[in-house]
Amino acid sequence: MDIKRLKQIAEAILLAAARPVTLDQLLALFGENERPERAEMRAALEALEAEFDGRGIELVQVASGYRIQVTDEMQPWVSRLWEEKPARYSRALLETLALIAYRQPITRGEIEDVRGVSVSTSIMKTLQEREWVRVVGHREVPGHPAMYGTTKEFLDYFSLKSLDELPTLAELRDLSTIGEELQLDLSDIPETQLAPANDDSEPEQDAEVIDMAQAPDAAEDDSPATLH
Amino acid sequence: MDIKRLKQIAEAILLAAARPVTLDQLLALFGENERPERAEMRAALEALEAEFDGRGIELVQVASGYRIQVTDEMQPWVSRLWEEKPARYSRALLETLALIAYRQPITRGEIEDVRGVSVSTSIMKTLQEREWVRVVGHREVPGHPAMYGTTKEFLDYFSLKSLDELPTLAELRDLSTIGEELQLDLSDIPETQLAPANDDSEPEQDAEVIDMAQAPDAAEDDSPATLH
Amino acid sequence: MSEDQSCAVNPDIPTQESLPLAVVQGQSLDSLPKDLYIPPDALEVFLDAFEGPLDLLLYLIRKENLDILDIPIAEITRQYVDYIELMQNMRLELAAEYLVMAAMLAEIKSRMLLPRPAAVEEDEDDPRAELVRRLQEYERFKQAAEDVDELPRMGRDVFQAEAGAGNRQVVKLPPEVQLPDLIAAFQDVIKRASMYAHHHVQLESLSVRERMSSVLERIRASHFTRFDDLFTLEEGRMGVVVTFLAVLELSKESLLEITQAEAFAPIHVKAADSAQAVPEQATGT
């Protein structure tokens, strides 16, 4: 058997095995009269390894034998294979986040006062793990509760240059009286991934949101909150 | 991203997935700003397929997407990797499976009518446990017997893209005493070679067979086997 | 009908050639048709080899190279019944379907024998029609089963190619939130808290609130920060004003202390002492 053939067979075996295979195990898969020498097999494996160079896979030796694996460089694409569809955040979490954004710095107790219900530790933990919220200081009252504020990551996620771009309370009041269709527009904004086909409608809607969300005077070029 | 890079990523993904991956699933693994066009991805897959030519592996399309598999030419070496021999299926099971594949949706009673013997419960159970067959509805007749159809897994397992890739059913012939002239006529028409449609005596049955096994749109739109 | 061929043909299924006629269970086997002889220990195997009466009939027809469309009913019936009787003699349990088929064959045979007027013959169904239809129908699926068995099969003929993919942990994606959802949540909570009438939030622009957070983060309780350092000139006048307002607001809320050693000396700020209790948290990361 020539080396090209051996290489072919070795590749097929290693890809089918889905586990590391030792040199001896490889050789044992050949019939007695066709079995290559160890040196031949090793040369074939080396040739295979060289052939993989520049591809997305590589031949490696691990404790239990030879294995073909995906290169680290391919991880960004490959790891998404096992991504789980995200759940949705609870109403309580969104309200908490909104209060922190609008009323920062704000303590957990103050959030609870406004919401009228206690704020679970897991919500605060989730918001901080997501890096949207962080402790910015402590209130000088008994117990010195932590005060929370939003982060730069929060602004980035929502594509805000600064918190100014959030609608003010007055504007929100107008919004709620303006009526259904506007709210529909707002909630229709196609965000991220799945809607490349909506490209045409997106800019317009975005412009609309910015109009409503920006306080007229705060919308200067030198908007102060762009730095952090 | 150039085609070489796409090819590399596609190969890594398909090998890491260890299951068929559709074109859409492949594209979804790319970040939004780097996502290639469908046509680009398809071209990369075609290039990959061509590259595998003459090697021990091949890129095939099955019902659930693209799959890289070890060719049957490598079977002598690869099959020795596992001590357990691949399962052999009884004629009874294969005939039952064939009837479900070609005649779906079909009830157990209808299978028994064709085979002339009762179908054992264990066969139906095995077929469903292997996820080749599932209940797709119930016949509107007394007793509401379950109707069976094949699954995507069935197609994947037998390396089929869709039901219309099943081997063509033998055609029914008419009784010679009645149909001699007819047969002569038919043998003059070359293009009907494969079509079972040239049997006048049983138009309904043949129509059904054509729907299931031959017409591509029927197999895609209506056939339960393409659903999941 | 080809009656006289039958004796020449032997069934070529399981091991029929092995034993001599005479020794089977000590019985004389002269009465059995010679072409049907099967060793008794093979009978069960023989029966298993058929998927039912249709399969057995097909075998009998194919064995003699007969056209399925022109079955010699009398001869086939005779052979079929011989098999059935043989099996019954051996006390093998026979599926009821085999007996039903025997009855059907007998009925067809009798109908074939009935004289029919020539005029009617064209129209009237051949008595064998239904049997022929069923045989053909069964045969095509018998063939289809063999074809399916020939298809390349995963794990038998072809094999999934797989490369190691590192740690295959399921990545849980964080949920997506859209800005309108966040705003709606705020509207709800404010409405619920009956705070719509209040001006509290409106009074300070949001940028001041935000700046309060960032100023708090930059100052420490343990040492003073130069007041000037809180300002970033590149932000322009608006930025300076916002920072100044933020410092004033923080001071009003007793969250920071402002000190000046003497007139025109640099102003310093530090976090209120309360923050010292947990300085590492207060200063953030």
XYZ file of C-alpha atoms in Angstrom:
741
model
C 0.000 0.000 0.000
C 1.434 3.363 -0.924
C 1.529 6.261 1.456
C -1.293 8.114 -0.281
C -3.594 5.172 0.282
C -2.472 4.751 3.891
C -3.053 8.423 4.523
C -6.549 8.141 3.096
C -7.409 5.151 5.241
C -5.917 6.693 8.370
C -7.936 9.858 7.868
C -11.134 7.886 7.357
C -10.500 5.796 10.450
C -9.678 8.739 12.687
C -12.699 10.695 11.499
C -15.029 7.739 11.923
C -13.681 6.711 15.311
C -14.650 9.909 17.133
C -12.086 8.983 19.769
C -8.302 8.815 19.854
C -6.809 5.773 18.131
C -3.339 4.446 18.895
C -0.852 3.399 16.267
C -1.328 -0.239 17.253
C -5.079 0.034 17.028
C -4.716 1.590 13.602
C -2.507 -1.238 12.409
C -4.871 -3.842 13.823
C -7.591 -2.629 11.482
C -5.639 -3.905 8.488
C -5.858 -7.469 7.281
C -2.704 -9.432 7.969
C -1.514 -9.504 4.402
C -2.035 -5.804 3.804
C -0.826 -4.521 7.151
C 1.752 -1.759 6.774
C 4.925 -1.433 8.841
C 4.739 0.822 11.871
C 7.180 3.196 10.215
C 5.048 3.387 7.094
C 1.956 4.146 9.130
C 3.789 6.765 11.107
C 5.002 8.392 7.917
C 1.441 8.408 6.582
C 0.203 10.085 9.757
C 2.923 12.699 9.500
C 1.980 13.363 5.908
C -1.635 13.681 6.969
C -0.704 16.115 9.686
C 1.171 18.252 7.185
C -1.750 18.115 4.796
C -4.118 19.505 7.410
C -1.939 22.571 7.751
C -3.953 25.622 6.824
C -7.230 23.764 7.167
C -9.686 24.006 10.003
C -8.639 20.684 11.477
C -5.444 19.237 12.859
C -3.994 15.878 13.742
C -2.828 15.740 17.339
C -1.385 13.081 19.590
C -2.997 12.774 22.961
C -2.363 10.257 25.714
C -4.693 7.691 24.209
C -3.559 8.037 20.638
C -4.052 10.078 17.482
C -7.028 12.298 17.097
C -8.301 14.698 14.483
C -9.706 17.817 16.037
C -10.931 21.225 15.062
C -8.283 23.912 15.495
C -8.639 26.534 18.202
C -8.852 29.105 15.503
C -12.207 27.642 14.451
C -13.698 27.845 17.934
C -15.725 31.039 17.386
C -17.846 29.331 14.722
C -17.816 25.847 16.112
C -18.763 26.755 19.654
C -21.920 28.439 18.402
C -23.088 24.999 17.344
C -23.992 24.306 20.916
C -25.530 27.582 21.799
C -28.810 27.439 23.557
C -31.647 29.688 22.610
C -31.896 32.386 25.257
C -34.844 32.708 27.544
C -36.488 36.074 28.115
C -35.870 38.372 31.024
C -38.638 38.783 33.532
C -40.723 41.911 33.883
C -39.219 42.405 37.333
C -35.722 42.426 35.904
C -36.579 44.932 33.180
C -38.279 47.242 35.671
C -35.314 47.051 37.985
C -32.945 47.811 35.154
C -35.110 50.702 34.004
C -35.179 52.191 37.499
C -31.427 51.917 37.810
C -30.990 53.582 34.436
C -33.350 56.462 35.167
C -32.764 56.984 38.870
C -29.122 56.134 39.360
C -27.424 56.106 41.741
C -30.130 54.123 43.446
C -30.136 51.548 46.224
C -31.963 48.281 46.162
C -34.241 49.573 48.895
C -35.173 52.566 46.790
C -35.956 50.304 43.860
C -38.146 48.259 46.136
C -39.901 51.382 47.361
C -40.824 52.382 43.834
C -41.742 48.938 42.629
C -43.623 48.056 45.774
C -42.130 44.575 45.855
C -38.803 43.225 46.922
C -36.058 42.876 44.349
C -34.583 39.427 44.290
C -30.858 38.952 44.749
C -30.719 36.915 41.560
C -31.970 39.863 39.531
C -29.260 42.123 40.899
C -26.738 39.370 40.271
C -27.901 38.837 36.701
C -27.725 42.544 35.935
C -24.224 42.803 37.329
C -23.054 39.633 35.574
C -24.366 41.010 32.335
C -22.235 44.048 33.167
C -25.112 46.432 32.642
C -25.195 47.510 36.274
C -22.544 48.005 38.930
C -22.141 49.318 42.432
C -21.106 52.962 42.240
C -21.034 53.838 45.958
C -22.855 53.466 49.205
C -25.621 55.572 50.651
C -24.837 57.206 53.972
C -27.716 55.719 55.852
C -27.804 52.895 58.346
C -26.574 49.714 56.740
C -24.726 51.701 54.065
C -26.624 50.107 51.181
C -24.915 49.882 47.839
C -25.985 52.293 45.171
C -26.261 51.040 41.639
C -25.639 52.717 38.334
C -25.488 51.660 34.715
C -22.300 50.932 32.834
C -20.774 51.773 29.517
C -21.682 48.243 28.411
C -25.307 49.071 29.109
C -25.127 52.093 26.810
C -23.321 50.091 24.156
C -25.849 47.282 24.241
C -28.733 49.645 23.674
C -26.741 51.707 21.177
C -27.023 54.824 23.290
C -24.368 57.482 23.225
C -25.506 58.617 26.640
C -28.412 58.255 28.991
C -29.753 61.488 27.540
C -30.945 59.469 24.639
C -33.436 57.702 26.833
C -36.774 59.484 26.659
C -37.389 61.734 29.646
C -40.276 61.151 31.938
C -42.147 64.061 30.353
C -41.667 62.576 26.943
C -42.791 59.222 28.200
C -45.985 60.803 29.445
C -46.555 62.299 26.001
C -45.784 58.996 24.442
C -48.400 57.188 26.429
C -51.014 59.694 25.376
C -50.025 59.789 21.738
C -51.483 56.401 21.312
C -51.191 52.916 20.072
C -49.619 53.257 16.664
C -46.526 54.979 17.939
C -45.954 52.348 20.527
C -46.390 49.758 17.843
C -43.676 51.464 15.874
C -41.413 51.404 18.859
C -41.873 47.784 19.623
C -41.460 46.908 15.973
C -37.844 47.939 15.754
C -36.044 44.983 14.334
C -33.006 44.396 16.419
C -29.966 42.286 15.541
C -29.707 38.830 14.105
C -32.562 37.402 12.160
C -33.877 40.251 10.097
C -31.453 41.105 7.317
C -34.471 41.427 5.033
C -35.810 44.362 7.024
C -32.867 46.491 6.150
C -34.990 48.971 4.283
C -37.348 49.769 7.073
C -34.759 49.895 9.795
C -33.132 53.304 9.325
C -36.432 55.125 9.258
C -37.651 53.555 12.404
C -34.400 54.167 14.113
C -34.514 57.815 13.196
C -37.952 58.007 14.654
C -36.839 56.528 17.917
C -33.934 58.870 18.202
C -36.236 61.808 17.621
C -38.411 60.795 20.449
C -35.705 59.644 22.722
C -33.440 62.652 22.584
C -34.046 65.612 24.734
C -33.863 68.480 22.254
C -31.202 70.519 24.035
C -29.152 67.623 25.221
C -28.703 66.355 21.711
C -25.720 68.566 20.989
C -22.643 67.241 19.265
C -20.645 67.719 22.407
C -23.041 65.659 24.411
C -21.299 65.330 27.765
C -21.967 61.758 28.582
C -20.133 60.260 25.675
C -17.077 59.932 27.848
C -16.960 57.794 30.818
C -14.413 36.267 3.582
C -12.905 34.444 0.652
C -14.010 31.030 -0.462
C -10.935 29.306 0.909
C -11.705 30.607 4.363
C -15.381 29.710 4.090
C -14.466 26.208 2.981
C -12.184 25.857 5.975
C -14.839 26.997 8.406
C -17.538 24.848 6.808
C -15.354 21.761 7.061
C -14.560 22.447 10.705
C -18.204 23.014 11.555
C -19.472 19.923 9.774
C -16.807 17.743 11.371
C -17.386 19.178 14.821
C -21.161 18.942 14.600
C -21.134 15.196 13.955
C -24.640 15.520 12.577
C -26.124 17.008 9.419
C -26.171 20.820 9.356
C -28.394 22.846 7.037
C -27.216 25.799 4.997
C -29.206 28.144 7.222
C -27.739 26.643 10.360
C -24.274 27.081 8.884
C -24.911 30.725 8.094
C -26.323 31.368 11.552
C -22.942 30.458 13.035
C -21.402 33.553 11.527
C -21.525 36.909 13.214
C -23.802 39.365 11.492
C -21.101 41.471 9.943
C -19.105 38.525 8.634
C -21.994 36.394 7.441
C -21.520 35.258 3.831
C -24.263 35.200 1.225
C -26.078 31.919 0.730
C -24.607 31.637 -2.739
C -21.078 32.107 -1.391
C -21.604 29.441 1.239
C -23.059 27.088 -1.302
C -20.076 27.664 -3.582
C -17.728 26.941 -0.679
C -19.557 23.690 0.064
C -19.329 22.681 -3.570
C -15.614 23.407 -3.567
C -15.263 21.342 -0.400
C -17.159 18.481 -1.989
C -14.853 18.583 -4.991
C -11.818 18.668 -2.730
C -12.905 15.470 -0.976
C -13.071 13.650 -4.288
C -10.779 10.661 -4.273
C -10.361 10.792 -0.529
C -11.809 8.557 2.136
C -14.494 11.061 3.033
C -17.283 12.781 1.136
C -19.691 15.654 1.546
C -23.280 14.558 1.044
C -26.654 16.207 1.381
C -29.282 14.361 3.371
C -32.693 15.380 4.641
C -31.333 17.283 7.648
C -28.583 19.082 5.787
C -24.962 18.651 4.786
C -22.936 15.817 6.242
C -19.321 14.764 5.942
C -19.126 11.010 6.009
C -16.583 8.286 5.510
C -17.171 6.640 2.131
C -18.337 3.057 1.862
C -15.059 2.312 0.142
C -13.406 2.673 3.567
C -15.870 0.304 5.184
C -13.495 -2.705 5.431
C -11.103 -0.818 7.712
C -13.508 1.423 9.495
C -16.050 -1.228 10.413
C -13.377 -3.075 12.390
C -13.266 -0.129 14.770
C -16.357 -1.452 16.493
C -16.656 -4.907 17.872
C -20.367 -4.911 17.509
C -21.593 -5.736 14.050
C -24.148 -3.338 12.605
C -27.690 -4.527 13.168
C -29.302 -6.664 10.494
C -32.971 -6.151 9.997
C -35.475 -8.896 9.299
C -37.378 -9.054 6.041
C -40.570 -8.433 7.975
C -39.167 -5.207 9.359
C -37.775 -4.049 6.038
C -41.016 -4.807 4.196
C -42.991 -2.924 6.811
C -40.564 -0.012 6.599
C -40.730 -0.017 2.796
C -44.525 0.065 2.865
C -44.514 2.982 5.281
C -41.897 4.829 3.246
C -43.614 4.391 -0.119
C -47.241 4.431 0.945
C -47.337 6.911 3.795
C -49.528 7.778 5.501
C -50.504 4.160 6.025
C -52.201 2.244 8.826
C -51.029 -1.014 10.275
C -54.093 -2.711 8.798
C -53.187 -1.449 5.338
C -49.659 -2.784 5.755
C -51.079 -6.139 6.737
C -53.355 -6.137 3.688
C -50.400 -5.854 1.340
C -48.120 -8.230 3.183
C -50.822 -10.831 3.768
C -49.719 -11.386 7.363
C -50.091 -9.516 10.590
C -47.447 -6.977 11.513
C -45.940 -7.673 14.883
C -46.105 -4.998 17.556
C -42.403 -5.334 18.194
C -41.603 -4.349 14.632
C -43.663 -1.183 14.901
C -42.021 -0.463 18.211
C -38.512 -0.957 16.845
C -39.215 1.325 13.898
C -40.490 4.043 16.187
C -37.674 3.632 18.696
C -35.170 4.037 15.912
C -37.067 7.217 15.057
C -37.504 6.116 11.480
C -41.263 6.017 11.736
C -43.842 7.935 13.668
C -47.585 8.366 13.945
C -48.611 11.182 11.634
C -52.362 11.119 12.186
C -55.363 8.885 12.457
C -57.535 7.478 9.687
C -61.117 8.712 9.714
C -62.600 5.258 9.926
C -64.068 3.305 12.832
C -61.428 2.756 15.482
C -59.373 5.717 14.215
C -56.283 3.614 13.495
C -52.945 5.434 13.630
C -51.348 6.316 10.320
C -47.591 6.045 10.059
C -45.029 8.028 8.114
C -41.256 8.171 7.935
C -39.083 10.804 9.595
C -36.109 12.952 8.636
C -33.962 10.565 10.663
C -35.041 7.747 8.369
C -33.895 9.716 5.343
C -30.641 10.729 7.056
C -29.885 7.164 8.057
C -30.265 5.922 4.509
C -28.403 8.922 3.037
C -31.486 10.272 1.301
C -32.317 13.927 0.762
C -36.022 13.306 0.313
C -38.510 10.521 -0.335
C -38.267 10.977 -4.070
C -34.753 9.572 -3.874
C -36.093 6.193 -2.784
C -35.495 3.460 -5.361
C -38.323 3.390 -7.884
C -41.076 0.903 -7.175
C -41.540 -1.879 -9.680
C -44.491 -1.207 -11.914
C -47.662 -3.181 -11.788
C -48.504 -5.160 -14.887
C -51.981 -5.885 -16.085
C -53.369 -9.364 -16.521
C -51.962 -10.570 -19.798
C -55.315 -11.893 -20.922
C -56.808 -8.429 -20.822
C -53.834 -6.307 -21.450
C -51.867 -7.787 -24.319
C -52.606 -5.031 -26.826
C -52.149 -2.483 -24.116
C -48.730 -3.759 -23.251
C -47.703 -3.639 -26.870
C -48.782 -0.058 -27.051
C -46.902 0.793 -23.955
C -43.682 -0.795 -25.027
C -43.630 1.620 -27.943
C -43.433 4.594 -25.677
C -39.848 4.946 -24.550
C -40.121 7.796 -22.095
C -42.412 5.965 -19.743
C -39.697 3.525 -18.749
C -39.655 4.231 -15.082
C -43.067 5.583 -14.405
C -45.545 3.308 -12.749
C -48.154 5.652 -14.144
C -48.727 3.476 -17.174
C -50.946 1.069 -15.328
C -54.513 1.870 -16.268
C -56.152 -0.630 -14.039
C -55.158 1.003 -10.794
C -54.936 4.691 -11.319
C -55.556 5.629 -7.715
C -52.885 3.505 -6.221
C -50.354 4.620 -8.696
C -51.208 8.211 -8.162
C -50.502 7.703 -4.525
C -47.190 6.087 -5.211
C -46.187 8.902 -7.486
C -47.096 11.463 -4.883
C -45.010 9.900 -2.248
C -42.059 8.535 -4.057
C -41.592 10.627 -7.132
C -43.055 14.079 -7.296
C -40.492 16.337 -5.661
C -42.946 19.009 -4.575
C -45.298 16.539 -3.046
C -42.493 15.079 -1.050
C -41.485 18.484 0.170
C -44.785 20.130 0.835
C -47.179 17.471 1.913
C -45.238 14.469 2.905
C -45.087 13.967 6.631
C -41.562 12.681 6.357
C -40.165 16.093 5.742
C -41.771 17.446 8.838
C -40.256 17.003 12.155
C -51.035 -25.160 -17.752
C -47.709 -26.683 -17.072
C -48.665 -29.555 -14.866
C -45.841 -31.874 -15.749
C -42.959 -29.609 -14.844
C -43.552 -29.733 -11.179
C -41.984 -33.084 -10.346
C -38.642 -32.025 -11.716
C -38.279 -29.049 -9.469
C -37.029 -29.076 -5.941
C -37.355 -26.258 -3.522
C -33.900 -24.901 -3.071
C -34.470 -23.453 0.328
C -32.950 -24.717 3.525
C -30.854 -27.872 3.264
C -33.337 -29.939 1.307
C -30.660 -32.160 -0.180
C -29.286 -33.587 3.022
C -31.344 -36.451 4.446
C -32.627 -39.566 2.708
C -36.339 -39.817 2.365
C -36.970 -42.815 4.488
C -35.713 -41.821 7.918
C -37.852 -38.829 8.740
C -39.496 -39.541 12.063
C -39.653 -43.194 11.091
C -42.530 -42.433 8.779
C -42.844 -43.560 5.275
C -42.598 -40.484 3.180
C -43.626 -42.076 -0.090
C -46.924 -40.312 0.033
C -45.327 -36.866 0.094
C -44.671 -35.142 -3.174
C -40.975 -35.571 -3.863
C -40.410 -32.010 -4.909
C -41.695 -30.820 -1.608
C -39.485 -32.861 0.595
C -37.906 -30.900 3.402
C -36.218 -32.401 6.445
C -38.499 -31.899 9.397
C -35.932 -30.070 11.456
C -35.723 -27.602 8.646
C -39.434 -27.113 8.344
C -39.604 -24.425 10.912
C -36.748 -22.669 9.230
C -38.582 -23.160 5.987
C -41.684 -21.569 7.372
C -39.659 -18.714 8.763
C -38.160 -18.156 5.376
C -41.535 -16.994 4.125
C -43.181 -13.799 5.111
C -46.629 -15.306 4.696
C -48.862 -17.016 2.171
C -48.238 -14.422 -0.549
C -44.517 -14.923 -0.190
C -44.898 -18.681 -0.336
C -47.062 -18.437 -3.424
C -44.593 -16.113 -5.096
C -41.884 -18.606 -4.342
C -43.855 -21.422 -5.965
C -44.489 -19.297 -9.042
C -40.925 -18.036 -9.409
C -39.523 -21.480 -8.780
C -41.163 -22.658 -11.956
C -40.496 -19.536 -13.978
C -44.178 -18.949 -14.424
C -45.651 -15.648 -15.473
C -47.384 -14.076 -12.567
C -50.041 -12.816 -14.964
C -50.901 -16.304 -16.094
C -50.752 -18.524 -13.077
C -51.656 -22.186 -13.578
C -54.078 -22.103 -10.708
C -54.702 -25.829 -10.463
C -51.052 -26.720 -10.258
C -50.101 -23.885 -7.900
C -53.020 -24.708 -5.654
C -51.961 -28.334 -5.509
C -48.415 -27.418 -4.538
C -49.527 -24.843 -2.026
C -51.943 -27.221 -0.337
C -49.254 -29.903 -0.248
C -47.018 -27.542 1.695
C -49.760 -26.608 4.069
C -50.629 -30.239 4.730
C -47.011 -31.119 5.200
C -46.644 -28.441 7.802
C -49.798 -29.483 9.528
C -48.638 -33.089 9.549
C -45.507 -31.939 11.297
C -47.756 -30.233 13.822
C -46.164 -26.897 13.102
C -48.233 -24.006 14.173
C -49.443 -22.407 11.052
C -50.546 -18.815 10.841
C -54.227 -18.570 10.001
C -53.378 -16.532 6.925
C -51.960 -19.638 5.256
C -55.284 -21.422 5.606
C -57.233 -18.446 4.359
C -55.056 -18.417 1.268
C -55.657 -22.120 0.716
C -59.390 -21.478 0.757
C -59.017 -18.571 -1.637
C -57.023 -20.695 -4.067
C -59.622 -23.435 -3.947
C -62.331 -20.922 -4.732
C -60.474 -19.471 -7.682
C -59.835 -22.947 -8.987
C -63.505 -23.802 -8.876
C -64.471 -20.579 -10.616
C -61.935 -21.252 -13.353
C -63.617 -24.560 -14.007
C -67.028 -23.030 -14.538
C -67.853 -22.698 -18.204
C -68.351 -19.111 -19.269
C -70.162 -17.855 -22.328
C -67.670 -16.530 -24.854
C -69.480 -13.220 -25.184
C -69.163 -12.416 -21.522
C -65.569 -13.481 -21.272
C -64.172 -10.192 -22.495
C -65.859 -8.156 -19.851
C -65.896 -10.430 -16.910
C -63.011 -10.376 -14.520
C -60.601 -13.200 -14.594
C -61.177 -15.094 -11.326
C -57.434 -14.801 -10.716
C -57.404 -11.018 -11.048
C -57.570 -10.220 -7.368
C -54.918 -12.792 -6.504
C -52.651 -11.501 -9.269
C -53.091 -7.964 -8.037
C -52.206 -8.920 -4.494
C -49.226 -10.991 -5.571
C -47.853 -8.188 -7.691
C -48.486 -5.633 -5.026
C -46.722 -7.752 -2.452
C -43.872 -8.537 -4.788
C -43.121 -4.912 -5.539
C -42.828 -4.115 -1.857
C -40.799 -7.226 -1.254
C -38.472 -5.840 -3.900
C -38.651 -2.372 -2.388
C -37.615 -3.809 0.980
C -34.578 -5.376 -0.673
C -33.786 -2.081 -2.378
C -34.049 -0.203 0.903
C -31.759 -2.770 2.471
C -29.228 -1.994 -0.263
C -29.214 1.726 0.421
C -26.020 3.010 2.008
C -26.668 2.820 5.710
C -25.060 4.829 8.491
C -22.804 2.712 10.637
C -22.849 -0.160 8.148
C -21.730 1.288 4.827
C -20.962 4.900 5.543
C -19.883 6.538 8.774
C -20.359 9.957 10.267
C -17.051 11.818 10.098
C -16.336 13.617 13.305
C -13.476 15.708 14.610
C -12.922 16.589 18.231
C -14.359 19.975 19.055
C -12.810 20.835 22.373
C -15.059 21.166 25.348
C -18.523 20.860 24.046
C -20.284 22.883 26.668
C -23.621 24.256 25.809
C -23.260 27.999 25.668
C -26.216 29.697 27.202
C -26.906 32.942 25.445
C -28.108 35.847 27.555
C -31.569 37.055 26.608
C -31.921 39.943 24.217
C -33.602 43.112 25.435
C -34.919 45.801 23.142
C -34.884 49.411 24.196
C -38.654 49.831 23.817
C -39.142 46.969 26.269
C -36.945 48.730 28.776
C -38.798 52.009 28.342
C -42.127 50.258 28.606
C -40.981 48.627 31.828
C -40.053 52.009 33.215
C -43.373 53.517 32.203
C -45.178 50.687 33.938
C -43.279 50.896 37.138
C -43.575 54.670 37.339
C -47.269 54.503 36.598
C -47.699 51.893 39.272
C -45.826 53.979 41.789
C -48.141 56.903 41.023
C -45.124 59.006 40.410
C -46.273 60.453 37.190
C -47.160 63.721 38.861
C -43.766 64.077 40.489
C -41.096 66.099 38.847
C -38.257 64.453 40.622
C -36.792 62.640 37.698
C -37.417 65.451 35.289
C -35.542 67.925 37.398
C -32.145 66.545 36.743
C -31.301 65.590 33.268
C -30.375 61.983 32.944
C -26.850 62.888 32.046
C -26.396 64.360 35.501
C -27.637 61.140 37.075
C -25.268 59.201 34.923
C -22.412 61.520 35.752
C -23.166 61.116 39.434
C -22.502 57.417 39.011
C -19.225 57.942 37.237
C -18.011 60.609 39.653
C -18.849 58.375 42.592
C -16.868 55.663 40.976
C -13.787 57.766 40.554
C -13.562 59.198 44.022
C -12.505 57.365 47.125
C -13.142 57.865 50.760
C -9.556 57.064 51.670
C -7.985 59.994 49.907
C -8.915 63.188 48.195
C -9.283 63.569 44.482
C -8.556 66.898 42.888
C -11.753 68.615 41.923
C -10.218 69.627 38.590
C -9.515 66.005 37.752
C -13.217 65.246 37.667
C -13.594 67.398 34.590
C -12.654 66.453 31.121
C -12.099 69.541 29.064
C -12.596 67.674 25.814
C -16.236 67.314 26.741
C -16.759 71.009 26.219
C -18.782 73.366 28.278
C -21.836 71.123 28.503
C -19.709 68.341 29.923
C -18.190 70.572 32.541
C -21.622 71.817 33.586
C -22.991 68.288 33.847
C -20.096 67.185 35.997
C -20.452 70.228 38.189
C -24.159 69.582 38.657
C -23.411 65.976 39.449
C -20.898 66.957 42.129
C -23.369 69.384 43.657
C -26.114 66.791 43.663
C -23.808 64.222 45.225
C -22.835 66.724 47.850
C -26.479 67.510 48.551
C -27.158 63.805 49.005
C -24.133 63.647 51.330
C -22.434 61.215 49.089
C -19.257 63.202 48.748
C -17.308 65.789 50.690
C -15.828 68.898 49.185
C -12.893 70.550 50.937
C -10.669 73.459 50.241
C -7.647 74.142 52.479
C -7.718 77.875 51.899
C -9.092 80.380 49.472
C -7.938 79.775 45.882
C -6.282 76.549 46.940
C -7.178 73.501 44.863
C -10.557 72.045 45.752
C -10.568 68.383 46.705
C -13.379 65.900 46.875
C -13.646 62.520 48.512
C -16.372 59.991 48.973
C -18.424 60.408 52.119
C -17.021 58.510 55.064
C -19.853 56.032 55.025
C -18.391 54.540 51.908
C -15.288 53.655 53.797
C -17.031 50.723 55.381
C -16.749 48.861 52.121
C -14.151 50.769 50.196
C -13.273 48.104 47.705
C -16.878 47.864 46.614
C -17.480 51.539 46.749
C -14.710 52.311 44.356
C -15.844 49.704 41.950
C -13.620 47.676 39.751
